[in-house]
mmCIF file of C-alpha atoms and ligand atoms in Angstrom:
data_model
loop_
_atom_site.group_PDB
_atom_site.id
_atom_site.type_symbol
_atom_site.label_atom_id
_atom_site.label_comp_id
_atom_site.label_asym_id
_atom_site.label_seq_id
_atom_site.Cartn_x
_atom_site.Cartn_y
_atom_site.Cartn_z
ATOM 1 C CA UNK A 167 104.298 79.201 138.377
ATOM 2 C CA UNK A 168 104.235 82.990 138.458
ATOM 3 C CA UNK A 169 106.753 85.316 140.077
ATOM 4 C CA UNK A 170 104.373 86.314 142.865
ATOM 5 C CA UNK A 171 102.030 83.465 143.605
ATOM 6 C CA UNK A 172 100.054 85.307 146.319
ATOM 7 C CA UNK A 173 98.725 83.400 149.322
ATOM 8 C CA UNK A 174 100.398 80.044 149.483
ATOM 9 C CA UNK A 175 98.894 76.745 148.573
ATOM 10 C CA UNK A 176 101.393 73.980 149.153
ATOM 11 C CA UNK A 177 102.994 72.309 146.167
ATOM 12 C CA UNK A 178 102.178 68.726 145.447
ATOM 13 C CA UNK A 179 105.533 67.003 145.017
ATOM 14 C CA UNK A 180 105.933 64.066 142.654
ATOM 15 C CA UNK A 181 109.330 62.372 142.398
ATOM 16 C CA UNK A 182 109.633 59.419 140.045
ATOM 17 C CA UNK A 183 112.694 57.203 139.612
ATOM 18 C CA UNK A 184 115.077 60.031 140.497
ATOM 19 C CA UNK A 185 118.764 59.243 140.094
ATOM 20 C CA UNK A 186 121.737 61.432 140.882
ATOM 21 C CA UNK A 187 125.383 60.467 140.520
ATOM 22 C CA UNK A 188 128.559 62.245 141.516
ATOM 23 C CA UNK A 189 131.136 60.663 139.250
ATOM 24 C CA UNK A 190 130.213 56.967 139.251
ATOM 25 C CA UNK A 191 128.860 56.849 142.796
ATOM 26 C CA UNK A 192 125.058 57.054 143.022
ATOM 27 C CA UNK A 193 123.871 59.563 145.633
ATOM 28 C CA UNK A 194 120.236 58.814 144.706
ATOM 29 C CA UNK A 195 119.550 55.370 143.250
ATOM 30 C CA UNK A 196 115.950 55.558 142.027
ATOM 31 C CA UNK A 197 113.753 57.504 144.452
ATOM 32 C CA UNK A 198 109.943 57.435 144.119
ATOM 33 C CA UNK A 199 107.991 59.723 146.417
ATOM 34 C CA UNK A 200 104.687 61.541 146.294
ATOM 35 C CA UNK A 201 103.929 64.268 148.844
ATOM 36 C CA UNK A 202 100.465 65.787 149.216
ATOM 37 C CA UNK A 203 99.980 69.579 149.282
ATOM 38 C CA UNK A 204 100.637 71.105 152.695
ATOM 39 C CA UNK A 205 102.162 67.969 154.245
ATOM 40 C CA UNK A 206 105.198 68.179 156.528
ATOM 41 C CA UNK A 207 107.637 65.436 155.501
ATOM 42 C CA UNK A 208 110.895 64.689 157.286
ATOM 43 C CA UNK A 209 113.776 62.987 155.467
ATOM 44 C CA UNK A 210 115.643 60.968 158.078
ATOM 45 C CA UNK A 211 118.804 58.964 157.526
ATOM 46 C CA UNK A 212 122.466 58.634 158.420
ATOM 47 C CA UNK A 213 125.117 60.954 157.045
ATOM 48 C CA UNK A 214 125.687 60.291 153.343
ATOM 49 C CA UNK A 215 122.300 58.604 152.760
ATOM 50 C CA UNK A 216 121.256 61.192 150.149
ATOM 51 C CA UNK A 217 118.966 63.530 152.137
ATOM 52 C CA UNK A 218 120.631 66.789 151.087
ATOM 53 C CA UNK A 219 120.991 65.600 147.522
ATOM 54 C CA UNK A 220 117.258 64.888 147.341
ATOM 55 C CA UNK A 221 116.422 68.328 148.768
ATOM 56 C CA UNK A 222 118.863 70.007 146.395
ATOM 57 C CA UNK A 223 117.285 68.182 143.445
ATOM 58 C CA UNK A 224 113.848 69.406 144.575
ATOM 59 C CA UNK A 225 115.200 72.941 144.915
ATOM 60 C CA UNK A 226 116.807 72.793 141.478
ATOM 61 C CA UNK A 227 120.296 73.476 142.858
ATOM 62 C CA UNK A 228 121.286 70.078 141.404
ATOM 63 C CA UNK A 229 120.227 68.615 138.069
ATOM 64 C CA UNK A 230 118.987 65.038 138.180
ATOM 65 C CA UNK A 231 120.517 62.269 136.028
ATOM 66 C CA UNK A 232 117.350 60.229 135.605
ATOM 67 C CA UNK A 233 113.643 60.228 136.446
ATOM 68 C CA UNK A 234 111.332 63.202 136.836
ATOM 69 C CA UNK A 235 110.448 65.857 139.410
ATOM 70 C CA UNK A 236 107.062 67.619 139.304
ATOM 71 C CA UNK A 237 106.033 70.482 141.601
ATOM 72 C CA UNK A 238 102.427 71.690 141.745
ATOM 73 C CA UNK A 239 101.625 69.601 138.687
ATOM 74 C CA UNK A 240 104.419 71.125 136.558
ATOM 75 C CA UNK A 241 107.433 69.148 135.341
ATOM 76 C CA UNK A 242 110.514 70.969 136.693
ATOM 77 C CA UNK A 243 113.246 68.430 135.863
ATOM 78 C CA UNK A 244 113.521 65.344 133.689
ATOM 79 C CA UNK A 245 117.300 65.278 133.317
ATOM 80 C CA UNK A 246 117.127 67.407 130.118
ATOM 81 C CA UNK A 247 114.700 70.227 130.898
ATOM 82 C CA UNK A 248 115.512 71.962 134.168
ATOM 83 C CA UNK A 249 113.635 74.838 135.801
ATOM 84 C CA UNK A 250 116.018 77.032 137.868
ATOM 85 C CA UNK A 251 115.443 77.379 141.638
ATOM 86 C CA UNK A 252 114.044 80.927 141.489
ATOM 87 C CA UNK A 253 111.207 79.755 139.217
ATOM 88 C CA UNK A 254 110.054 76.897 141.461
ATOM 89 C CA UNK A 255 108.267 79.043 144.070
ATOM 90 C CA UNK A 256 110.170 77.513 146.983
ATOM 91 C CA UNK A 257 112.512 78.620 149.744
ATOM 92 C CA UNK A 258 115.336 76.887 151.593
ATOM 93 C CA UNK A 259 116.550 77.195 155.173
ATOM 94 C CA UNK A 260 120.103 75.973 155.799
ATOM 95 C CA UNK A 261 122.100 74.879 158.825
ATOM 96 C CA UNK A 262 124.517 77.825 158.425
ATOM 97 C CA UNK A 263 121.706 80.435 157.940
ATOM 98 C CA UNK A 264 123.189 81.724 154.615
ATOM 99 C CA UNK A 265 122.219 85.376 155.211
ATOM 100 C CA UNK A 266 123.577 88.228 153.080
ATOM 101 C CA UNK A 267 126.312 89.751 155.270
ATOM 102 C CA UNK A 268 125.999 93.223 153.668
ATOM 103 C CA UNK A 269 122.220 93.493 154.249
ATOM 104 C CA UNK A 270 120.561 94.185 157.585
ATOM 105 C CA UNK A 271 117.742 92.024 158.943
ATOM 106 C CA UNK A 272 114.941 93.869 157.097
ATOM 107 C CA UNK A 273 117.074 93.878 153.921
ATOM 108 C CA UNK A 274 117.647 90.133 154.118
ATOM 109 C CA UNK A 275 113.975 89.358 154.723
ATOM 110 C CA UNK A 276 112.758 91.635 151.915
ATOM 111 C CA UNK A 277 115.423 90.719 149.361
ATOM 112 C CA UNK A 278 113.415 88.178 147.369
ATOM 113 C CA UNK A 279 110.296 90.354 147.354
ATOM 114 C CA UNK A 280 112.225 93.298 145.922
ATOM 115 C CA UNK A 281 113.686 91.035 143.246
ATOM 116 C CA UNK A 282 110.139 90.149 142.298
ATOM 117 C CA UNK A 283 109.568 93.863 141.758
ATOM 118 C CA UNK A 284 106.670 94.063 144.203
ATOM 119 C CA UNK A 285 105.677 97.672 145.085
ATOM 120 C CA UNK A 286 107.859 99.116 147.881
ATOM 121 C CA UNK A 287 104.943 99.588 150.248
ATOM 122 C CA UNK A 288 103.821 95.970 149.801
ATOM 123 C CA UNK A 289 107.392 94.774 150.473
ATOM 124 C CA UNK A 290 107.554 96.880 153.655
ATOM 125 C CA UNK A 291 104.187 95.592 154.852
ATOM 126 C CA UNK A 292 105.082 91.952 154.320
ATOM 127 C CA UNK A 293 108.558 92.324 155.828
ATOM 128 C CA UNK A 294 107.167 94.064 158.926
ATOM 129 C CA UNK A 295 104.599 91.304 159.321
ATOM 130 C CA UNK A 296 107.213 88.518 158.984
ATOM 131 C CA UNK A 297 109.580 90.262 161.422
ATOM 132 C CA UNK A 298 106.836 90.693 163.963
ATOM 133 C CA UNK A 299 105.753 87.080 163.526
ATOM 134 C CA UNK A 300 109.296 85.890 164.302
ATOM 135 C CA UNK A 301 109.849 88.379 167.170
ATOM 136 C CA UNK A 302 112.517 90.249 165.193
ATOM 137 C CA UNK A 303 111.019 93.748 164.901
ATOM 138 C CA UNK A 304 113.479 95.295 167.374
ATOM 139 C CA UNK A 305 116.454 93.822 165.498
ATOM 140 C CA UNK A 306 115.526 94.895 161.964
ATOM 141 C CA UNK A 307 118.411 97.357 161.556
ATOM 142 C CA UNK A 308 121.095 94.930 162.744
ATOM 143 C CA UNK A 309 123.504 93.093 160.449
ATOM 144 C CA UNK A 310 123.993 89.292 160.591
ATOM 145 C CA UNK A 311 127.329 89.568 162.450
ATOM 146 C CA UNK A 312 125.494 91.467 165.212
ATOM 147 C CA UNK A 313 123.080 88.572 165.825
ATOM 148 C CA UNK A 314 123.286 85.303 167.780
ATOM 149 C CA UNK A 315 122.945 81.982 165.939
ATOM 150 C CA UNK A 316 119.328 81.615 167.043
ATOM 151 C CA UNK A 317 118.483 85.146 165.870
ATOM 152 C CA UNK A 318 120.156 84.534 162.519
ATOM 153 C CA UNK A 319 118.130 81.369 162.051
ATOM 154 C CA UNK A 320 114.931 83.296 162.891
ATOM 155 C CA UNK A 321 115.854 85.798 160.163
ATOM 156 C CA UNK A 322 116.344 83.026 157.648
ATOM 157 C CA UNK A 323 112.943 81.554 158.636
ATOM 158 C CA UNK A 324 111.286 84.949 158.181
ATOM 159 C CA UNK A 325 113.039 85.305 154.829
ATOM 160 C CA UNK A 326 111.809 81.861 153.771
ATOM 161 C CA UNK A 327 108.117 82.414 154.547
ATOM 162 C CA UNK A 328 107.802 86.073 153.539
ATOM 163 C CA UNK A 329 107.517 85.167 149.851
ATOM 164 C CA UNK A 330 104.674 82.706 150.567
ATOM 165 C CA UNK A 331 106.379 79.799 148.776
ATOM 166 C CA UNK A 332 104.572 76.585 147.896
ATOM 167 C CA UNK A 333 107.470 74.461 149.197
ATOM 168 C CA UNK A 334 109.775 75.010 152.172
ATOM 169 C CA UNK A 335 113.004 72.978 152.293
ATOM 170 C CA UNK A 336 114.882 72.755 155.584
ATOM 171 C CA UNK A 337 118.410 71.281 155.621
ATOM 172 C CA UNK A 338 119.303 70.500 159.270
ATOM 173 C CA UNK A 339 118.276 74.032 160.362
ATOM 174 C CA UNK A 340 118.704 73.384 164.088
ATOM 175 C CA UNK A 341 122.030 71.540 164.105
ATOM 176 C CA UNK A 342 124.160 74.549 165.090
ATOM 177 C CA UNK A 343 121.984 75.619 168.008
ATOM 178 C CA UNK A 344 121.996 74.806 171.734
ATOM 179 C CA UNK A 345 119.497 72.246 173.020
ATOM 180 C CA UNK A 346 116.971 74.637 174.628
ATOM 181 C CA UNK A 347 116.968 76.995 171.649
ATOM 182 C CA UNK A 348 116.674 74.035 169.304
ATOM 183 C CA UNK A 349 113.501 72.943 171.062
ATOM 184 C CA UNK A 350 111.949 76.439 170.890
ATOM 185 C CA UNK A 351 112.813 76.964 167.236
ATOM 186 C CA UNK A 352 111.534 73.509 166.352
ATOM 187 C CA UNK A 353 108.111 74.491 167.693
ATOM 188 C CA UNK A 354 108.264 77.804 165.786
ATOM 189 C CA UNK A 355 109.162 76.017 162.554
ATOM 190 C CA UNK A 356 106.266 73.586 162.986
ATOM 191 C CA UNK A 357 103.761 76.355 163.755
ATOM 192 C CA UNK A 358 104.949 78.810 161.132
ATOM 193 C CA UNK A 359 105.124 76.230 158.368
ATOM 194 C CA UNK A 360 101.675 74.846 159.038
ATOM 195 C CA UNK A 361 100.191 78.362 159.226
ATOM 196 C CA UNK A 362 101.813 79.230 155.906
ATOM 197 C CA UNK A 363 100.100 76.338 154.103
ATOM 198 C CA UNK A 364 103.351 75.411 152.337
ATOM 199 C CA UNK A 365 104.442 71.823 151.803
ATOM 200 C CA UNK A 366 107.576 71.171 153.875
ATOM 201 C CA UNK A 367 110.507 68.819 153.333
ATOM 202 C CA UNK A 368 112.774 68.806 156.375
ATOM 203 C CA UNK A 369 116.135 67.040 156.619
ATOM 204 C CA UNK A 370 117.559 65.689 159.827
ATOM 205 C CA UNK A 371 119.635 62.805 161.145
ATOM 206 C CA UNK A 372 118.025 63.232 164.588
ATOM 207 C CA UNK A 373 115.177 60.790 165.140
ATOM 208 C CA UNK A 374 113.589 62.702 168.025
ATOM 209 C CA UNK A 375 113.384 65.834 165.845
ATOM 210 C CA UNK A 376 111.854 63.761 163.043
ATOM 211 C CA UNK A 377 109.182 62.209 165.267
ATOM 212 C CA UNK A 378 108.333 65.575 166.814
ATOM 213 C CA UNK A 379 107.871 67.422 163.519
ATOM 214 C CA UNK A 380 106.645 65.052 160.859
ATOM 215 C CA UNK A 381 103.282 64.255 159.386
ATOM 216 C CA UNK A 382 105.270 61.615 157.538
ATOM 217 C CA UNK A 383 108.814 60.321 157.906
ATOM 218 C CA UNK A 384 110.859 59.091 154.948
ATOM 219 C CA UNK A 385 113.862 56.974 155.901
ATOM 220 C CA UNK A 386 116.778 56.967 153.492
ATOM 221 C CA UNK A 387 119.822 54.704 153.327
ATOM 222 C CA UNK A 388 122.405 54.576 150.552
ATOM 223 C CA UNK A 389 120.372 56.766 148.200
ATOM 224 C CA UNK A 390 117.118 54.811 148.481
ATOM 225 C CA UNK A 391 113.927 55.068 150.471
ATOM 226 C CA UNK A 392 113.830 52.227 152.981
ATOM 227 C CA UNK A 393 110.497 53.091 154.595
ATOM 228 C CA UNK A 394 108.003 55.959 154.524
ATOM 229 C CA UNK A 395 104.957 56.517 156.659
ATOM 230 C CA UNK A 396 103.404 58.246 159.654
ATOM 231 C CA UNK A 397 105.651 58.467 162.744
ATOM 232 C CA UNK A 398 103.423 55.936 164.533
ATOM 233 C CA UNK A 399 103.761 53.498 161.633
ATOM 234 C CA UNK A 400 107.573 53.799 161.587
ATOM 235 C CA UNK A 401 107.734 53.452 165.362
ATOM 236 C CA UNK A 402 105.488 50.408 165.642
ATOM 237 C CA UNK A 403 106.189 48.665 162.336
ATOM 238 C CA UNK A 404 109.810 49.230 161.294
ATOM 239 C CA UNK A 405 110.333 47.260 158.050
ATOM 240 C CA UNK A 406 113.799 46.032 158.967
ATOM 241 C CA UNK A 407 116.386 46.137 161.767
ATOM 242 C CA UNK A 408 118.110 49.164 160.207
ATOM 243 C CA UNK A 409 114.939 51.287 160.494
ATOM 244 C CA UNK A 410 114.262 50.022 164.025
ATOM 245 C CA UNK A 411 117.809 50.820 165.164
ATOM 246 C CA UNK A 412 117.936 54.203 163.469
ATOM 247 C CA UNK A 413 114.679 55.271 165.112
ATOM 248 C CA UNK A 414 115.709 54.090 168.564
ATOM 249 C CA UNK A 415 115.825 50.744 170.365
ATOM 250 C CA UNK A 416 116.578 49.961 174.015
ATOM 251 C CA UNK A 417 118.268 46.746 172.954
ATOM 252 C CA UNK A 418 118.214 43.557 170.896
ATOM 253 C CA UNK A 419 117.660 40.240 172.643
ATOM 254 C CA UNK A 420 118.563 36.932 170.994
ATOM 255 C CA UNK A 421 116.198 33.972 171.204
ATOM 256 C CA UNK A 422 114.333 31.194 169.409
ATOM 257 C CA UNK A 423 110.866 31.443 167.856
ATOM 258 C CA UNK A 424 108.447 29.394 169.916
ATOM 259 C CA UNK A 425 105.080 30.082 168.253
ATOM 260 C CA UNK A 426 103.584 32.233 165.489
ATOM 261 C CA UNK A 427 99.977 33.394 165.410
ATOM 262 C CA UNK A 428 99.149 35.906 162.655
ATOM 263 C CA UNK A 429 100.449 39.283 163.828
ATOM 264 C CA UNK A 430 102.185 37.963 166.935
ATOM 265 C CA UNK A 431 105.262 35.853 167.386
ATOM 266 C CA UNK A 432 106.439 34.329 170.662
ATOM 267 C CA UNK A 433 110.225 34.304 171.076
ATOM 268 C CA UNK A 434 111.945 32.360 173.814
ATOM 269 C CA UNK A 435 114.632 34.592 175.345
ATOM 270 C CA UNK A 436 116.543 32.850 178.148
ATOM 271 C CA UNK A 437 113.479 30.772 179.077
ATOM 272 C CA UNK A 438 111.011 33.707 178.997
ATOM 273 C CA UNK A 439 108.432 34.055 176.190
ATOM 274 C CA UNK A 440 108.471 37.580 174.716
ATOM 275 C CA UNK A 441 105.593 38.612 172.437
ATOM 276 C CA UNK A 442 106.549 40.667 169.398
ATOM 277 C CA UNK A 443 105.376 41.753 165.974
ATOM 278 C CA UNK A 444 107.046 39.564 163.324
ATOM 279 C CA UNK A 445 109.260 41.855 161.183
ATOM 280 C CA UNK A 446 110.124 38.867 158.942
ATOM 281 C CA UNK A 447 108.244 35.706 157.996
ATOM 282 C CA UNK A 448 109.221 33.531 160.974
ATOM 283 C CA UNK A 449 108.525 29.903 161.833
ATOM 284 C CA UNK A 450 108.969 28.018 165.126
ATOM 285 C CA UNK A 451 112.572 27.019 165.704
ATOM 286 C CA UNK A 452 114.045 30.052 163.828
ATOM 287 C CA UNK A 453 116.782 31.979 165.581
ATOM 288 C CA UNK A 454 115.544 35.573 165.989
ATOM 289 C CA UNK A 455 116.363 38.869 167.651
ATOM 290 C CA UNK A 456 113.688 40.908 169.391
ATOM 291 C CA UNK A 457 114.295 44.657 168.932
ATOM 292 C CA UNK A 458 112.725 46.590 171.778
ATOM 293 C CA UNK A 459 111.658 50.263 171.847
ATOM 294 C CA UNK A 460 112.701 52.110 175.040
ATOM 295 C CA UNK A 461 109.062 52.997 175.816
ATOM 296 C CA UNK A 462 108.183 49.273 175.847
ATOM 297 C CA UNK A 463 110.336 48.600 178.925
ATOM 298 C CA UNK A 464 109.448 49.044 182.589
ATOM 299 C CA UNK A 465 111.494 48.281 185.660
ATOM 300 C CA UNK A 466 110.405 46.209 188.694
ATOM 301 C CA UNK A 467 112.237 45.269 191.871
ATOM 302 C CA UNK A 468 111.275 41.681 192.431
ATOM 303 C CA UNK A 469 112.154 38.543 190.477
ATOM 304 C CA UNK A 470 110.150 36.850 189.167
ATOM 305 C CA UNK A 471 108.364 40.064 188.073
ATOM 306 C CA UNK A 472 105.134 40.327 186.084
ATOM 307 C CA UNK A 473 104.659 37.863 183.191
ATOM 308 C CA UNK A 474 106.873 38.621 180.179
ATOM 309 C CA UNK A 475 109.622 39.942 182.488
ATOM 310 C CA UNK A 476 113.333 39.264 182.234
ATOM 311 C CA UNK A 477 115.755 39.010 185.129
ATOM 312 C CA UNK A 478 118.664 41.441 184.994
ATOM 313 C CA UNK A 479 121.283 43.427 186.856
ATOM 314 C CA UNK A 480 121.644 47.213 186.788
ATOM 315 C CA UNK A 481 125.023 48.105 185.276
ATOM 316 C CA UNK A 482 124.528 51.875 184.864
ATOM 317 C CA UNK A 483 122.095 54.598 185.841
ATOM 318 C CA UNK A 484 121.766 58.166 184.501
ATOM 319 C CA UNK A 485 119.679 61.005 185.971
ATOM 320 C CA UNK A 486 117.251 62.469 183.411
ATOM 321 C CA UNK A 487 115.328 65.092 185.362
ATOM 322 C CA UNK A 488 111.949 63.312 185.312
ATOM 323 C CA UNK A 489 113.619 60.132 186.576
ATOM 324 C CA UNK A 490 116.416 57.724 185.730
ATOM 325 C CA UNK A 491 117.526 55.774 182.670
ATOM 326 C CA UNK A 492 119.008 52.394 183.602
ATOM 327 C CA UNK A 493 121.237 50.061 181.620
ATOM 328 C CA UNK A 494 120.330 46.476 182.453
ATOM 329 C CA UNK A 495 122.336 43.357 181.747
ATOM 330 C CA UNK A 496 119.737 40.664 180.926
ATOM 331 C CA UNK A 497 120.209 36.999 180.070
ATOM 332 C CA UNK A 498 119.522 37.576 176.337
ATOM 333 C CA UNK A 499 121.500 40.841 175.965
ATOM 334 C CA UNK A 500 121.750 44.413 177.275
ATOM 335 C CA UNK A 501 118.875 46.898 177.520
ATOM 336 C CA UNK A 502 119.591 50.634 177.723
ATOM 337 C CA UNK A 503 117.306 53.598 178.526
ATOM 338 C CA UNK A 504 115.065 51.546 180.823
ATOM 339 C CA UNK A 505 113.235 54.401 182.535
ATOM 340 C CA UNK A 506 112.010 54.531 186.109
ATOM 341 C CA UNK A 507 111.031 57.498 188.291
ATOM 342 C CA UNK A 508 113.069 55.922 191.095
ATOM 343 C CA UNK A 509 116.765 55.145 191.065
ATOM 344 C CA UNK A 510 118.106 51.566 191.296
ATOM 345 C CA UNK A 511 121.770 51.443 192.219
ATOM 346 C CA UNK A 512 124.422 49.648 190.172
ATOM 347 C CA UNK A 513 124.494 45.926 190.912
ATOM 348 C CA UNK A 514 120.784 45.715 191.908
ATOM 349 C CA UNK A 515 118.884 42.603 190.823
ATOM 350 C CA UNK A 516 115.743 43.711 188.955
ATOM 351 C CA UNK A 517 113.171 42.467 186.471
ATOM 352 C CA UNK A 518 112.306 44.254 183.233
ATOM 353 C CA UNK A 519 108.811 43.937 181.826
ATOM 354 C CA UNK A 520 108.627 44.112 178.038
ATOM 355 C CA UNK A 521 105.449 45.349 176.355
ATOM 356 C CA UNK A 522 104.703 43.514 173.087
ATOM 357 C CA UNK A 523 103.509 46.698 171.274
ATOM 358 C CA UNK A 524 107.078 48.030 171.221
ATOM 359 C CA UNK A 525 108.772 44.833 170.031
ATOM 360 C CA UNK A 526 109.654 43.594 166.532
ATOM 361 C CA UNK A 527 111.290 40.224 165.852
ATOM 362 C CA UNK A 528 113.647 39.640 162.896
ATOM 363 C CA UNK A 529 115.354 36.479 161.741
ATOM 364 C CA UNK A 530 118.977 36.370 162.855
ATOM 365 C CA UNK A 531 120.986 36.171 159.647
ATOM 366 C CA UNK A 532 122.373 38.053 156.671
ATOM 367 C CA UNK A 533 119.759 40.841 156.471
ATOM 368 C CA UNK A 534 119.888 41.323 160.210
ATOM 369 C CA UNK A 535 123.269 42.967 160.520
ATOM 370 C CA UNK A 536 123.235 44.978 157.256
ATOM 371 C CA UNK A 537 121.355 48.095 156.222
ATOM 372 C CA UNK A 538 119.601 45.847 153.683
ATOM 373 C CA UNK A 539 116.724 47.241 151.695
ATOM 374 C CA UNK A 540 113.532 45.206 151.804
ATOM 375 C CA UNK A 541 113.218 43.426 148.453
ATOM 376 C CA UNK A 542 111.345 45.277 145.733
ATOM 377 C CA UNK A 543 110.205 48.725 146.795
ATOM 378 C CA UNK A 544 106.929 50.121 145.580
ATOM 379 C CA UNK A 545 106.501 53.873 144.954
ATOM 380 C CA UNK A 546 105.663 55.704 148.140
ATOM 381 C CA UNK A 547 102.551 57.922 148.348
ATOM 382 C CA UNK A 548 102.415 60.377 151.195
ATOM 383 C CA UNK A 549 99.053 62.011 150.746
ATOM 384 C CA UNK A 550 96.625 62.924 153.506
HETATM 385 P P1 ADP B 705 123.186 63.344 153.519
HETATM 386 O O1 ADP B 705 122.516 64.648 153.292
HETATM 387 O O2 ADP B 705 122.214 62.234 153.803
HETATM 388 O O3 ADP B 705 124.287 63.398 154.517
HETATM 389 P P2 ADP B 705 124.264 63.751 150.857
HETATM 390 O O4 ADP B 705 123.071 63.916 149.988
HETATM 391 O O5 ADP B 705 124.988 64.990 151.271
HETATM 392 O O6 ADP B 705 123.869 62.873 152.134
HETATM 393 O O7 ADP B 705 125.309 62.809 150.125
HETATM 394 C C1 ADP B 705 124.962 61.581 149.511
HETATM 395 C C2 ADP B 705 126.205 61.007 148.851
HETATM 396 O O8 ADP B 705 126.603 61.845 147.766
HETATM 397 C C3 ADP B 705 127.387 60.912 149.773
HETATM 398 O O9 ADP B 705 128.104 59.746 149.447
HETATM 399 C C4 ADP B 705 128.197 62.146 149.440
HETATM 400 O O10 ADP B 705 129.564 61.925 149.681
HETATM 401 C C5 ADP B 705 127.920 62.325 147.959
HETATM 402 N N1 ADP B 705 127.953 63.748 147.541
HETATM 403 C C6 ADP B 705 127.101 64.712 147.931
HETATM 404 N N2 ADP B 705 127.391 65.894 147.333
HETATM 405 C C7 ADP B 705 128.473 65.665 146.549
HETATM 406 C C8 ADP B 705 129.256 66.492 145.659
HETATM 407 N N3 ADP B 705 128.977 67.782 145.465
HETATM 408 N N4 ADP B 705 130.292 65.890 145.014
HETATM 409 C C9 ADP B 705 130.564 64.578 145.180
HETATM 410 N N5 ADP B 705 129.872 63.754 145.992
HETATM 411 C C10 ADP B 705 128.828 64.282 146.683
#
């Protein structure tokens, strides 16, 4: 890795058996992950699951306690040898922007290029280009305290890409911003990163942000990878109830397995047979819960409704602009976020149709209520 790598080609990232402890507590408990060059990977998990620690280990801000990290084919950390952050050809974007308060916008964006001792004219050219790209040209003389949060985050994005790094690390970059700005900046991050060619690792605890941005999603819990794959894979085939819940369910209905046929299981919920994908090995007679994605529900007035429908009563309704989200009390449990373009008032008797493609069934038992990791985990490859 040279000081000025020129036009970016994304780093391949290879993480093998990475461990990190703070005192005795493991923050990373053996992480294996391979990311192909130029891929956009989102690390998703609850607070304390190890997302920031993993990003900081990639950046070289933290030293690892075990395993190896390779970037672009070069070993950068094996617990003994450790390449410092400024020699890894990467850039980080943080939640709190982390701009130099004593430098104006142009100074902040050009700082790393000047440290690389690039010719002044080249620095100016690249800075002007990055500022224009991020719509910041008119603000280049301002200091960070003279900018809004959104403008500061744009500056830190311009600063990150101007050096054409092979790896971009984002640590919850949108968390401090208002909803509409968050949406706009999310699109800019996606566009800018993909145009740059850099590999991206993006941390969030917000599942909608993860699904919107990612080529691949990596779900972490308690310092381990629980599941990794394309957004569609995570959405349709969550490996356990923890992943399903963390990525959004309308509800969980209790029932008894009636029949199993390869990739489909029939679960009797209050006398109605719901079709689902078996998330566990299930056999007829097992007690099971069917976890249902919001998009798999639809609301109908009459009972009995279409086949695979459950009878229920509306207990809450919320206006969502395009229509209404209903909370429905059904015989097997409660379903939330049941969308309909028309409003049903509280107390209405309705039927809810459940589409099998958004349902996973898990055995009711010990693994069901924990964040349990699925048995032995194999190393995860995230290559195109
Ligand atoms: P996340 O980013 O998913 O919220 P973190 O990587 O920040 O999770 O933290 C993982 C675990 O490591 C947590 O239990 C956290 O308390 C602990 N941890 C993180 N940084 C430190 C630190 N500097 N000192 C001690 N414990 C830490």
